[in-house]
Amino acid sequence: MSETLQGAISQLHKAAKYTEVPDEILDILQFPAEVLSSRLTIRMDNGARRSFQAWRCRYDGSRGPTKGGIRFHPDANMDEVVSLAFWMTFKCAVIGVPYGGAKGAVKVDTRELSKAELERLSRAYVHAFAGLIGPDRDIPAPDMYTNPMVMGWMMDEYCSLVGQHVPGVITGKPLAIGGSQGRSIATALGGFYVLQQLLKSLDLDKCEKRVVIQGFGNAGATMAEMLHKDGWKIVAVSDSSGGIYCKEGLDPVALAERKRKKGSVRDYDKSCGGGKIESIERDEMFECDCDLIIPAALESQITRDNASAIKARVILELANGPVTSDADEILQKNDVIVVPDILANAGGVTVSYFEWVQNKQGYYWIEQEVYDRLKPMMETESQAVWDLAESKKITLRTAAYVLGLERLVDAIKAVGTQAYFCP
Ligand code: GLU
């Protein structure tokens, strides 16, 4: 078992110490319900056939159909998919959407594929996993390096396979075919609402508001823009090419435009910042003088090797699993508060839920309605996690797991445990 998966499961056991969990339920929750692996073979543009490893994991469906994105990434592997599906299970429980957790992946570097090859791969994924997914069984969505277009291809493929129009089989679709308003900014917006709700409690309301953002993809770049508008100074950002630093603050809108044209944040020009911009190594990002760090890239980025150099007081996890469990311990010792992924990035799956509800109703909401429904959910659960952490004197991460676990336990108990049958 990988360190990532071990770390994920250890959270379950940690949380179980703070709430009543029957052994039979712990046993159910420490293993995935279903993991399917498939080799996807597609025709390349040059006429050759090439195959790619792919997975889908449904971790637990006690609270509803399973839900979770599909990532296309060269480092994808089965343990990572299972860890991500485990996190989705708890994320859906914490934020209170009626889903279980799932995740999928294809081991591929999408930069090596043409658009037509990417379409064939996306359709092949649905072919391989058609028996597993479904609008009331398992509902995929975008994740790293997949986007609304990929979701559109996947939905189209599923609809032709079953001979029906089933928009609710997948979320994160383009608006024209049943996507939801607000879905593309939902992960960042959810994180922003969490931060707003906890600003005072985190003691960030009177700080200098300097933030470092690791990852400048959809979530990272959108979050940078929202924070910038709210008066935060974006002192450093990075992407896979490396990092850049500007003491006076970067302009995320100019930077995103530049990245779109040139390919990376390292290709900045002077319009991208309010002062001198320097290139820095990715690890140096975390050592910057700042108040808040937002990891918005891959998992396992803050580890035992770099955690002690962190000067920020708060880390808000917009990525899934960016802080390893040994880094968590170091941060706790150093009084760095971590707002955990299963709360901080739950805005994405929440608006996915709204999309699915709209698909089922065949009735579509205006943008403001999406935000008006998202905000109170993020605020209520952020406060609930904070209050639980305070009352039990535990970290926000453990508190989020305790809250999620209590909801999972309730769902499993609702169909009867030993205590019901043999009191
Ligand atoms: N991939 C996103 C996540 O990790 C969204 C999942 C979804 O919308 O189902 O939360």
Tab-separated table of C-alpha atoms and ligand atoms in Angstrom:
chain	number	residue	atom	x	y	z
A	1	MET	CA	0.000	0.000	0.000
A	2	SER	CA	1.368	3.464	-0.914
A	3	GLU	CA	2.167	6.081	1.722
A	4	THR	CA	-0.676	8.241	0.363
A	5	LEU	CA	-3.280	5.513	0.803
A	6	GLN	CA	-1.904	4.552	4.206
A	7	GLY	CA	-2.123	8.210	5.244
A	8	ALA	CA	-5.719	8.404	4.003
A	9	ILE	CA	-6.880	5.323	5.897
A	10	SER	CA	-5.038	6.420	9.043
A	11	GLN	CA	-7.352	9.472	9.119
A	12	LEU	CA	-10.315	7.156	9.483
A	13	HIS	CA	-8.782	5.453	12.512
A	14	LYS	CA	-7.764	8.773	14.033
A	15	ALA	CA	-11.318	10.118	13.663
A	16	ALA	CA	-12.802	6.915	15.083
A	17	LYS	CA	-11.164	7.732	18.436
A	18	TYR	CA	-13.426	10.757	18.842
A	19	THR	CA	-16.790	9.273	18.019
A	20	GLU	CA	-18.687	6.036	18.580
A	21	VAL	CA	-18.056	3.731	15.586
A	22	PRO	CA	-19.092	0.053	15.647
A	23	ASP	CA	-16.227	-2.224	14.526
A	24	GLU	CA	-18.291	-3.593	11.652
A	25	ILE	CA	-18.605	-0.066	10.228
A	26	LEU	CA	-14.883	0.631	10.581
A	27	ASP	CA	-14.284	-2.595	8.728
A	28	ILE	CA	-16.571	-1.529	5.869
A	29	LEU	CA	-14.955	1.883	5.589
A	30	GLN	CA	-11.355	0.800	5.541
A	31	PHE	CA	-11.624	-0.915	2.139
A	32	PRO	CA	-12.937	0.261	-1.242
A	33	ALA	CA	-16.237	-1.319	-2.320
A	34	GLU	CA	-15.150	-1.750	-5.922
A	35	VAL	CA	-11.981	-1.095	-7.953
A	36	LEU	CA	-11.938	-1.802	-11.654
A	37	SER	CA	-8.862	-1.629	-13.826
A	38	SER	CA	-8.979	-1.592	-17.608
A	39	ARG	CA	-6.559	-1.173	-20.484
A	40	LEU	CA	-7.983	1.338	-22.980
A	41	THR	CA	-6.824	0.747	-26.554
A	42	ILE	CA	-7.394	3.512	-29.087
A	43	ARG	CA	-6.419	4.309	-32.679
A	44	MET	CA	-3.803	7.047	-32.842
A	45	ASP	CA	-3.776	9.620	-35.652
A	46	ASN	CA	-0.808	7.872	-37.284
A	47	GLY	CA	-2.819	4.665	-37.665
A	48	ALA	CA	-1.122	2.758	-34.826
A	49	ARG	CA	-3.033	1.398	-31.835
A	50	ARG	CA	-1.912	2.408	-28.351
A	51	SER	CA	-3.193	1.399	-24.964
A	52	PHE	CA	-3.457	3.237	-21.657
A	53	GLN	CA	-4.045	1.989	-18.134
A	54	ALA	CA	-7.285	3.221	-16.549
A	55	TRP	CA	-9.141	2.741	-13.258
A	56	ARG	CA	-12.422	3.542	-11.553
A	57	CYS	CA	-12.937	3.059	-7.834
A	58	ARG	CA	-16.277	3.276	-6.018
A	59	TYR	CA	-15.132	3.576	-2.432
A	60	ASP	CA	-18.381	3.621	-0.469
A	61	GLY	CA	-22.002	4.096	-1.498
A	62	SER	CA	-23.723	4.128	1.900
A	63	ARG	CA	-24.881	7.737	1.569
A	64	GLY	CA	-25.948	7.641	-2.087
A	65	PRO	CA	-24.627	7.080	-5.603
A	66	THR	CA	-20.853	7.401	-5.675
A	67	LYS	CA	-19.332	10.608	-6.990
A	68	GLY	CA	-15.889	11.745	-8.040
A	69	GLY	CA	-13.781	13.051	-10.877
A	70	ILE	CA	-11.674	11.386	-13.539
A	71	ARG	CA	-8.081	12.539	-13.881
A	72	PHE	CA	-5.771	12.130	-16.848
A	73	HIS	CA	-2.241	12.172	-15.496
A	74	PRO	CA	1.063	10.443	-16.341
A	75	ASP	CA	1.675	9.535	-12.665
A	76	ALA	CA	-1.820	8.151	-12.021
A	77	ASN	CA	-1.886	4.780	-10.277
A	78	MET	CA	-4.421	2.542	-8.565
A	79	ASP	CA	-3.501	3.450	-4.981
A	80	GLU	CA	-3.858	7.120	-5.812
A	81	VAL	CA	-7.306	6.497	-7.311
A	82	VAL	CA	-8.387	4.597	-4.180
A	83	SER	CA	-7.049	7.369	-1.885
A	84	LEU	CA	-8.877	10.000	-3.905
A	85	ALA	CA	-12.099	7.943	-3.798
A	86	PHE	CA	-11.708	7.607	-0.014
A	87	TRP	CA	-11.350	11.399	0.284
A	88	MET	CA	-14.429	11.900	-1.911
A	89	THR	CA	-16.432	9.666	0.446
A	90	PHE	CA	-15.611	11.918	3.385
A	91	LYS	CA	-15.848	15.127	1.362
A	92	CYS	CA	-19.434	14.390	0.315
A	93	ALA	CA	-20.317	13.489	3.907
A	94	VAL	CA	-18.735	16.635	5.399
A	95	ILE	CA	-20.410	19.002	2.982
A	96	GLY	CA	-23.688	17.110	3.269
A	97	VAL	CA	-24.361	16.137	-0.350
A	98	PRO	CA	-26.186	12.783	-0.675
A	99	TYR	CA	-23.357	10.897	-2.363
A	100	GLY	CA	-20.754	8.275	-1.653
A	101	GLY	CA	-17.200	8.630	-2.940
A	102	ALA	CA	-15.493	7.488	-6.135
A	103	LYS	CA	-12.629	8.418	-8.441
A	104	GLY	CA	-11.220	7.476	-11.809
A	105	ALA	CA	-7.998	7.981	-13.713
A	106	VAL	CA	-6.154	7.279	-16.928
A	107	LYS	CA	-2.382	7.106	-16.892
A	108	VAL	CA	-1.645	9.466	-19.763
A	109	ASP	CA	0.178	12.667	-20.571
A	110	THR	CA	-2.528	14.571	-22.436
A	111	ARG	CA	0.080	16.881	-23.988
A	112	GLU	CA	1.163	13.937	-26.152
A	113	LEU	CA	-2.322	13.449	-27.626
A	114	SER	CA	-4.099	15.290	-30.438
A	115	LYS	CA	-7.639	16.531	-29.803
A	116	ALA	CA	-9.089	13.625	-31.771
A	117	GLU	CA	-6.987	11.105	-29.798
A	118	LEU	CA	-8.162	12.674	-26.559
A	119	GLU	CA	-11.757	12.296	-27.682
A	120	ARG	CA	-11.203	8.607	-28.552
A	121	LEU	CA	-9.581	8.025	-25.153
A	122	SER	CA	-12.457	9.722	-23.315
A	123	ARG	CA	-15.025	7.629	-25.175
A	124	ALA	CA	-12.984	4.463	-24.589
A	125	TYR	CA	-13.065	5.195	-20.842
A	126	VAL	CA	-16.863	5.217	-20.860
A	127	HIS	CA	-16.974	2.026	-22.922
A	128	ALA	CA	-14.741	0.263	-20.410
A	129	PHE	CA	-16.587	1.444	-17.300
A	130	ALA	CA	-20.155	1.723	-18.624
A	131	GLY	CA	-21.364	-1.034	-16.313
A	132	LEU	CA	-20.025	0.761	-13.270
A	133	ILE	CA	-21.137	4.336	-13.889
A	134	GLY	CA	-24.696	5.617	-14.206
A	135	PRO	CA	-26.829	8.554	-13.010
A	136	ASP	CA	-27.985	6.650	-9.911
A	137	ARG	CA	-24.907	4.520	-9.429
A	138	ASP	CA	-21.648	6.346	-9.991
A	139	ILE	CA	-21.346	9.864	-11.406
A	140	PRO	CA	-17.978	11.050	-12.747
A	141	ALA	CA	-16.823	14.664	-13.100
A	142	PRO	CA	-13.677	16.554	-14.131
A	143	ASP	CA	-10.435	16.374	-12.188
A	144	MET	CA	-6.835	17.147	-13.194
A	145	TYR	CA	-6.376	17.521	-16.967
A	146	THR	CA	-9.980	16.709	-17.799
A	147	ASN	CA	-12.434	19.478	-18.655
A	148	PRO	CA	-16.032	20.193	-19.760
A	149	MET	CA	-15.275	19.038	-23.324
A	150	VAL	CA	-14.051	15.651	-22.037
A	151	MET	CA	-17.203	15.392	-19.888
A	152	GLY	CA	-19.296	16.198	-22.975
A	153	TRP	CA	-17.653	13.390	-24.982
A	154	MET	CA	-18.144	10.989	-22.103
A	155	MET	CA	-21.809	11.865	-21.686
A	156	ASP	CA	-22.371	11.555	-25.427
A	157	GLU	CA	-20.754	8.116	-25.435
A	158	TYR	CA	-22.839	6.935	-22.481
A	159	CYS	CA	-26.038	8.218	-24.114
A	160	SER	CA	-25.321	6.328	-27.331
A	161	LEU	CA	-24.527	3.160	-25.380
A	162	VAL	CA	-27.808	3.183	-23.449
A	163	GLY	CA	-29.873	4.760	-26.231
A	164	GLN	CA	-31.229	7.502	-24.000
A	165	HIS	CA	-30.479	11.091	-23.105
A	166	VAL	CA	-28.919	10.842	-19.637
A	167	PRO	CA	-27.226	14.137	-18.728
A	168	GLY	CA	-27.119	13.173	-15.026
A	169	VAL	CA	-24.526	10.460	-15.696
A	170	ILE	CA	-21.697	12.983	-15.473
A	171	THR	CA	-21.177	16.509	-14.127
A	172	GLY	CA	-18.934	19.377	-15.123
A	173	LYS	CA	-20.420	19.291	-18.639
A	174	PRO	CA	-20.532	22.279	-20.993
A	175	LEU	CA	-23.541	24.528	-20.267
A	176	ALA	CA	-25.143	23.800	-23.649
A	177	ILE	CA	-25.629	20.126	-22.808
A	178	GLY	CA	-26.773	20.320	-19.208
A	179	GLY	CA	-23.845	21.804	-17.318
A	180	SER	CA	-24.510	24.110	-14.380
A	181	GLN	CA	-23.842	27.793	-14.087
A	182	GLY	CA	-20.939	28.358	-11.736
A	183	ARG	CA	-19.439	24.844	-11.981
A	184	SER	CA	-16.138	26.002	-13.503
A	185	ILE	CA	-15.342	28.355	-10.609
A	186	ALA	CA	-17.024	26.261	-7.900
A	187	THR	CA	-13.939	24.679	-6.302
A	188	ALA	CA	-12.236	28.046	-5.839
A	189	LEU	CA	-15.437	29.814	-4.799
A	190	GLY	CA	-16.189	27.152	-2.189
A	191	GLY	CA	-12.653	27.572	-0.789
A	192	PHE	CA	-13.138	31.333	-0.750
A	193	TYR	CA	-16.384	31.008	1.237
A	194	VAL	CA	-14.649	28.684	3.726
A	195	LEU	CA	-11.870	31.215	4.176
A	196	GLN	CA	-14.317	34.108	4.633
A	197	GLN	CA	-16.271	32.160	7.220
A	198	LEU	CA	-13.186	31.253	9.250
A	199	LEU	CA	-11.150	34.427	8.689
A	200	LYS	CA	-11.577	35.770	12.220
A	201	SER	CA	-11.180	32.409	13.912
A	202	LEU	CA	-8.000	31.769	11.904
A	203	ASP	CA	-6.721	35.168	13.001
A	204	LEU	CA	-6.279	36.237	9.388
A	205	ASP	CA	-8.596	39.239	9.498
A	206	LYS	CA	-5.908	41.673	10.584
A	207	CYS	CA	-2.839	40.171	8.887
A	208	GLU	CA	-0.940	41.604	5.896
A	209	LYS	CA	-2.939	39.305	3.615
A	210	ARG	CA	0.011	37.796	1.746
A	211	VAL	CA	-0.786	34.542	0.007
A	212	VAL	CA	1.244	31.914	-1.870
A	213	ILE	CA	-0.604	29.714	-4.361
A	214	GLN	CA	0.951	26.464	-5.566
A	215	GLY	CA	-0.655	25.404	-8.852
A	216	PHE	CA	-2.092	27.807	-11.405
A	217	GLY	CA	-4.655	25.567	-13.082
A	218	ASN	CA	-8.410	26.177	-12.932
A	219	ALA	CA	-8.770	26.150	-9.127
A	220	GLY	CA	-5.506	27.968	-8.309
A	221	ALA	CA	-5.874	30.719	-10.912
A	222	THR	CA	-9.545	31.357	-10.065
A	223	MET	CA	-8.767	31.484	-6.345
A	224	ALA	CA	-5.881	33.909	-7.024
A	225	GLU	CA	-8.279	36.195	-8.872
A	226	MET	CA	-10.903	36.098	-6.108
A	227	LEU	CA	-8.363	36.790	-3.377
A	228	HIS	CA	-6.750	39.579	-5.378
A	229	LYS	CA	-10.145	41.276	-5.754
A	230	ASP	CA	-10.649	40.868	-2.022
A	231	GLY	CA	-7.454	42.777	-1.222
A	232	TRP	CA	-5.001	39.900	-0.831
A	233	LYS	CA	-1.457	40.205	-2.144
A	234	ILE	CA	-0.504	37.179	-4.286
A	235	VAL	CA	3.232	37.093	-3.478
A	236	ALA	CA	4.076	33.810	-5.225
A	237	VAL	CA	2.498	31.308	-7.598
A	238	SER	CA	3.791	28.230	-9.373
A	239	ASP	CA	2.846	25.683	-11.992
A	240	SER	CA	4.644	22.611	-13.321
A	241	SER	CA	7.333	24.870	-14.879
A	242	GLY	CA	8.345	26.360	-11.490
A	243	GLY	CA	7.473	29.348	-9.326
A	244	ILE	CA	7.570	33.144	-9.448
A	245	TYR	CA	7.743	35.638	-6.594
A	246	CYS	CA	6.851	39.322	-6.353
A	247	LYS	CA	6.987	41.018	-2.974
A	248	GLU	CA	4.588	43.755	-4.097
A	249	GLY	CA	2.066	41.220	-5.362
A	250	LEU	CA	1.297	39.548	-8.704
A	251	ASP	CA	-1.636	40.420	-10.965
A	252	PRO	CA	-3.451	37.080	-11.393
A	253	VAL	CA	-5.558	38.237	-14.344
A	254	ALA	CA	-2.540	39.395	-16.376
A	255	LEU	CA	-0.674	36.264	-15.354
A	256	ALA	CA	-3.485	33.928	-16.410
A	257	GLU	CA	-3.685	35.676	-19.775
A	258	ARG	CA	0.093	35.358	-20.224
A	259	LYS	CA	0.010	31.675	-19.209
A	260	ARG	CA	-2.798	31.031	-21.682
A	261	LYS	CA	-0.709	32.538	-24.507
A	262	LYS	CA	2.754	31.318	-23.521
A	263	GLY	CA	2.097	28.119	-21.611
A	264	SER	CA	3.553	28.736	-18.143
A	265	VAL	CA	3.738	31.256	-15.285
A	266	ARG	CA	7.495	31.415	-15.797
A	267	ASP	CA	6.822	33.238	-19.088
A	268	TYR	CA	5.657	36.348	-17.211
A	269	ASP	CA	6.311	39.906	-18.278
A	270	LYS	CA	6.295	43.056	-16.191
A	271	SER	CA	2.537	43.579	-16.558
A	272	CYS	CA	2.114	40.501	-14.313
A	273	GLY	CA	3.248	42.119	-11.065
A	274	GLY	CA	3.375	45.332	-9.048
A	275	GLY	CA	7.171	45.220	-8.687
A	276	LYS	CA	10.205	43.096	-9.496
A	277	ILE	CA	9.230	39.501	-10.352
A	278	GLU	CA	11.758	36.714	-9.767
A	279	SER	CA	11.750	33.042	-10.715
A	280	ILE	CA	11.964	30.712	-7.717
A	281	GLU	CA	12.134	26.941	-7.283
A	282	ARG	CA	8.923	25.138	-6.461
A	283	ASP	CA	10.086	24.236	-2.954
A	284	GLU	CA	11.121	27.817	-2.191
A	285	MET	CA	7.448	28.772	-2.543
A	286	PHE	CA	6.643	27.288	0.811
A	287	GLU	CA	9.452	29.178	2.570
A	288	CYS	CA	8.189	32.612	1.490
A	289	ASP	CA	7.135	35.169	4.070
A	290	CYS	CA	3.354	34.999	3.849
A	291	ASP	CA	0.205	34.528	5.923
A	292	LEU	CA	-1.588	31.897	3.888
A	293	ILE	CA	-0.483	29.059	1.605
A	294	ILE	CA	-2.925	27.510	-0.847
A	295	PRO	CA	-1.746	24.262	-2.419
A	296	ALA	CA	-3.857	23.851	-5.554
A	297	ALA	CA	-1.889	21.205	-7.474
A	298	LEU	CA	-1.206	17.545	-6.771
A	299	GLU	CA	-1.164	15.477	-3.568
A	300	SER	CA	1.891	15.050	-1.280
A	301	GLN	CA	3.454	18.463	-1.916
A	302	ILE	CA	4.013	19.500	1.702
A	303	THR	CA	6.023	16.691	3.261
A	304	ARG	CA	8.309	16.005	6.239
A	305	ASP	CA	11.138	17.521	4.114
A	306	ASN	CA	9.677	20.984	3.648
A	307	ALA	CA	6.973	21.365	6.337
A	308	SER	CA	9.229	22.872	9.008
A	309	ALA	CA	10.302	25.727	6.716
A	310	ILE	CA	6.734	27.010	6.392
A	311	LYS	CA	6.238	30.515	7.803
A	312	ALA	CA	2.558	30.928	6.944
A	313	ARG	CA	0.068	30.553	9.794
A	314	VAL	CA	-2.611	28.911	7.704
A	315	ILE	CA	-2.699	26.385	4.841
A	316	LEU	CA	-5.948	26.039	2.887
A	317	GLU	CA	-5.934	22.815	0.859
A	318	LEU	CA	-7.563	23.460	-2.507
A	319	ALA	CA	-5.841	20.372	-3.943
A	320	ASN	CA	-6.681	16.869	-2.751
A	321	GLY	CA	-4.200	15.490	-0.219
A	322	PRO	CA	-1.415	18.088	-0.660
A	323	VAL	CA	-0.129	17.670	2.931
A	324	THR	CA	1.233	14.249	3.972
A	325	SER	CA	0.385	12.880	7.422
A	326	ASP	CA	3.905	13.332	8.818
A	327	ALA	CA	3.930	16.922	7.527
A	328	ASP	CA	0.607	17.394	9.322
A	329	GLU	CA	2.259	16.512	12.633
A	330	ILE	CA	5.123	18.959	12.073
A	331	LEU	CA	2.680	21.725	11.143
A	332	GLN	CA	0.570	21.062	14.206
A	333	LYS	CA	3.658	21.337	16.435
A	334	ASN	CA	4.541	24.633	14.752
A	335	ASP	CA	1.002	25.982	15.210
A	336	VAL	CA	0.297	26.135	11.488
A	337	ILE	CA	-3.433	25.566	10.987
A	338	VAL	CA	-4.462	23.374	8.050
A	339	VAL	CA	-7.949	23.837	6.607
A	340	PRO	CA	-8.413	20.345	5.145
A	341	ASP	CA	-9.152	19.458	1.527
A	342	ILE	CA	-12.364	17.575	2.269
A	343	LEU	CA	-13.842	20.867	3.452
A	344	ALA	CA	-11.811	23.510	1.586
A	345	ASN	CA	-12.285	22.102	-1.927
A	346	ALA	CA	-15.794	20.690	-1.489
A	347	GLY	CA	-17.331	23.531	-3.527
A	348	GLY	CA	-16.616	21.576	-6.723
A	349	VAL	CA	-18.599	18.507	-5.804
A	350	THR	CA	-21.346	20.630	-4.257
A	351	VAL	CA	-22.018	22.445	-7.532
A	352	SER	CA	-21.703	19.066	-9.293
A	353	TYR	CA	-24.548	17.970	-7.041
A	354	PHE	CA	-26.547	21.042	-8.099
A	355	GLU	CA	-25.848	20.163	-11.736
A	356	TRP	CA	-27.137	16.618	-11.218
A	357	VAL	CA	-30.263	17.906	-9.441
A	358	GLN	CA	-30.937	20.271	-12.361
A	359	ASN	CA	-30.398	17.411	-14.850
A	360	LYS	CA	-32.884	15.251	-12.959
A	361	GLN	CA	-35.415	18.065	-12.807
A	362	GLY	CA	-34.811	19.172	-16.379
A	363	TYR	CA	-35.013	22.683	-14.980
A	364	TYR	CA	-32.016	25.026	-14.914
A	365	TRP	CA	-31.054	27.651	-12.368
A	366	ILE	CA	-29.637	31.110	-12.930
A	367	GLU	CA	-26.056	31.726	-11.798
A	368	GLN	CA	-27.034	33.629	-8.660
A	369	GLU	CA	-29.159	30.732	-7.448
A	370	VAL	CA	-26.113	28.457	-7.575
A	371	TYR	CA	-24.081	30.865	-5.442
A	372	ASP	CA	-26.973	31.499	-3.051
A	373	ARG	CA	-27.203	27.761	-2.403
A	374	LEU	CA	-23.458	27.088	-2.280
A	375	LYS	CA	-22.562	29.836	0.204
A	376	PRO	CA	-24.682	28.727	3.176
A	377	MET	CA	-23.596	25.102	2.752
A	378	MET	CA	-19.906	26.015	2.802
A	379	GLU	CA	-20.406	28.403	5.727
A	380	THR	CA	-22.469	26.050	7.855
A	381	GLU	CA	-20.123	23.082	7.485
A	382	SER	CA	-16.983	25.236	7.955
A	383	GLN	CA	-18.387	26.497	11.223
A	384	ALA	CA	-19.443	23.001	12.263
A	385	VAL	CA	-15.913	21.691	11.630
A	386	TRP	CA	-14.368	24.636	13.486
A	387	ASP	CA	-16.675	24.217	16.487
A	388	LEU	CA	-16.046	20.484	16.651
A	389	ALA	CA	-12.276	21.049	16.539
A	390	GLU	CA	-12.547	23.574	19.370
A	391	SER	CA	-14.787	21.438	21.547
A	392	LYS	CA	-12.737	18.253	21.153
A	393	LYS	CA	-9.357	20.044	20.994
A	394	ILE	CA	-8.421	18.361	17.729
A	395	THR	CA	-7.118	19.619	14.394
A	396	LEU	CA	-9.524	20.858	11.728
A	397	ARG	CA	-8.616	17.818	9.646
A	398	THR	CA	-9.521	15.346	12.350
A	399	ALA	CA	-12.680	17.336	13.100
A	400	ALA	CA	-13.735	17.205	9.431
A	401	TYR	CA	-13.183	13.442	9.430
A	402	VAL	CA	-15.142	13.049	12.662
A	403	LEU	CA	-18.072	15.001	11.204
A	404	GLY	CA	-17.968	12.987	7.966
A	405	LEU	CA	-17.607	9.736	9.837
A	406	GLU	CA	-20.607	10.489	12.050
A	407	ARG	CA	-22.737	11.006	8.935
A	408	LEU	CA	-21.436	7.803	7.350
A	409	VAL	CA	-22.111	5.895	10.559
A	410	ASP	CA	-25.672	7.269	10.643
A	411	ALA	CA	-26.258	6.085	7.063
A	412	ILE	CA	-24.867	2.601	7.681
A	413	LYS	CA	-26.769	2.304	10.974
A	414	ALA	CA	-29.969	3.280	9.151
A	415	VAL	CA	-29.975	-0.123	7.440
A	416	GLY	CA	-29.162	-1.927	10.667
A	417	THR	CA	-26.021	-2.935	12.530
A	418	GLN	CA	-25.528	-5.692	15.086
A	419	ALA	CA	-26.881	-3.391	17.803
A	420	TYR	CA	-30.266	-3.369	16.035
A	421	PHE	CA	-30.545	-7.089	15.307
A	422	CYS	CA	-28.923	-8.446	18.466
A	423	PRO	CA	-29.209	-5.746	21.124
B	1	GLU	N1	-12.728	16.280	-8.911
B	1	GLU	C1	-13.371	17.149	-7.987
B	1	GLU	C2	-12.997	16.795	-6.561
B	1	GLU	O1	-11.977	16.182	-6.312
B	1	GLU	C3	-14.866	17.225	-8.208
B	1	GLU	C4	-15.607	15.952	-8.078
B	1	GLU	C5	-17.055	16.052	-8.532
B	1	GLU	O2	-17.482	17.129	-8.898
B	1	GLU	O3	-17.712	15.018	-8.533
B	1	GLU	O4	-13.650	17.191	-5.636
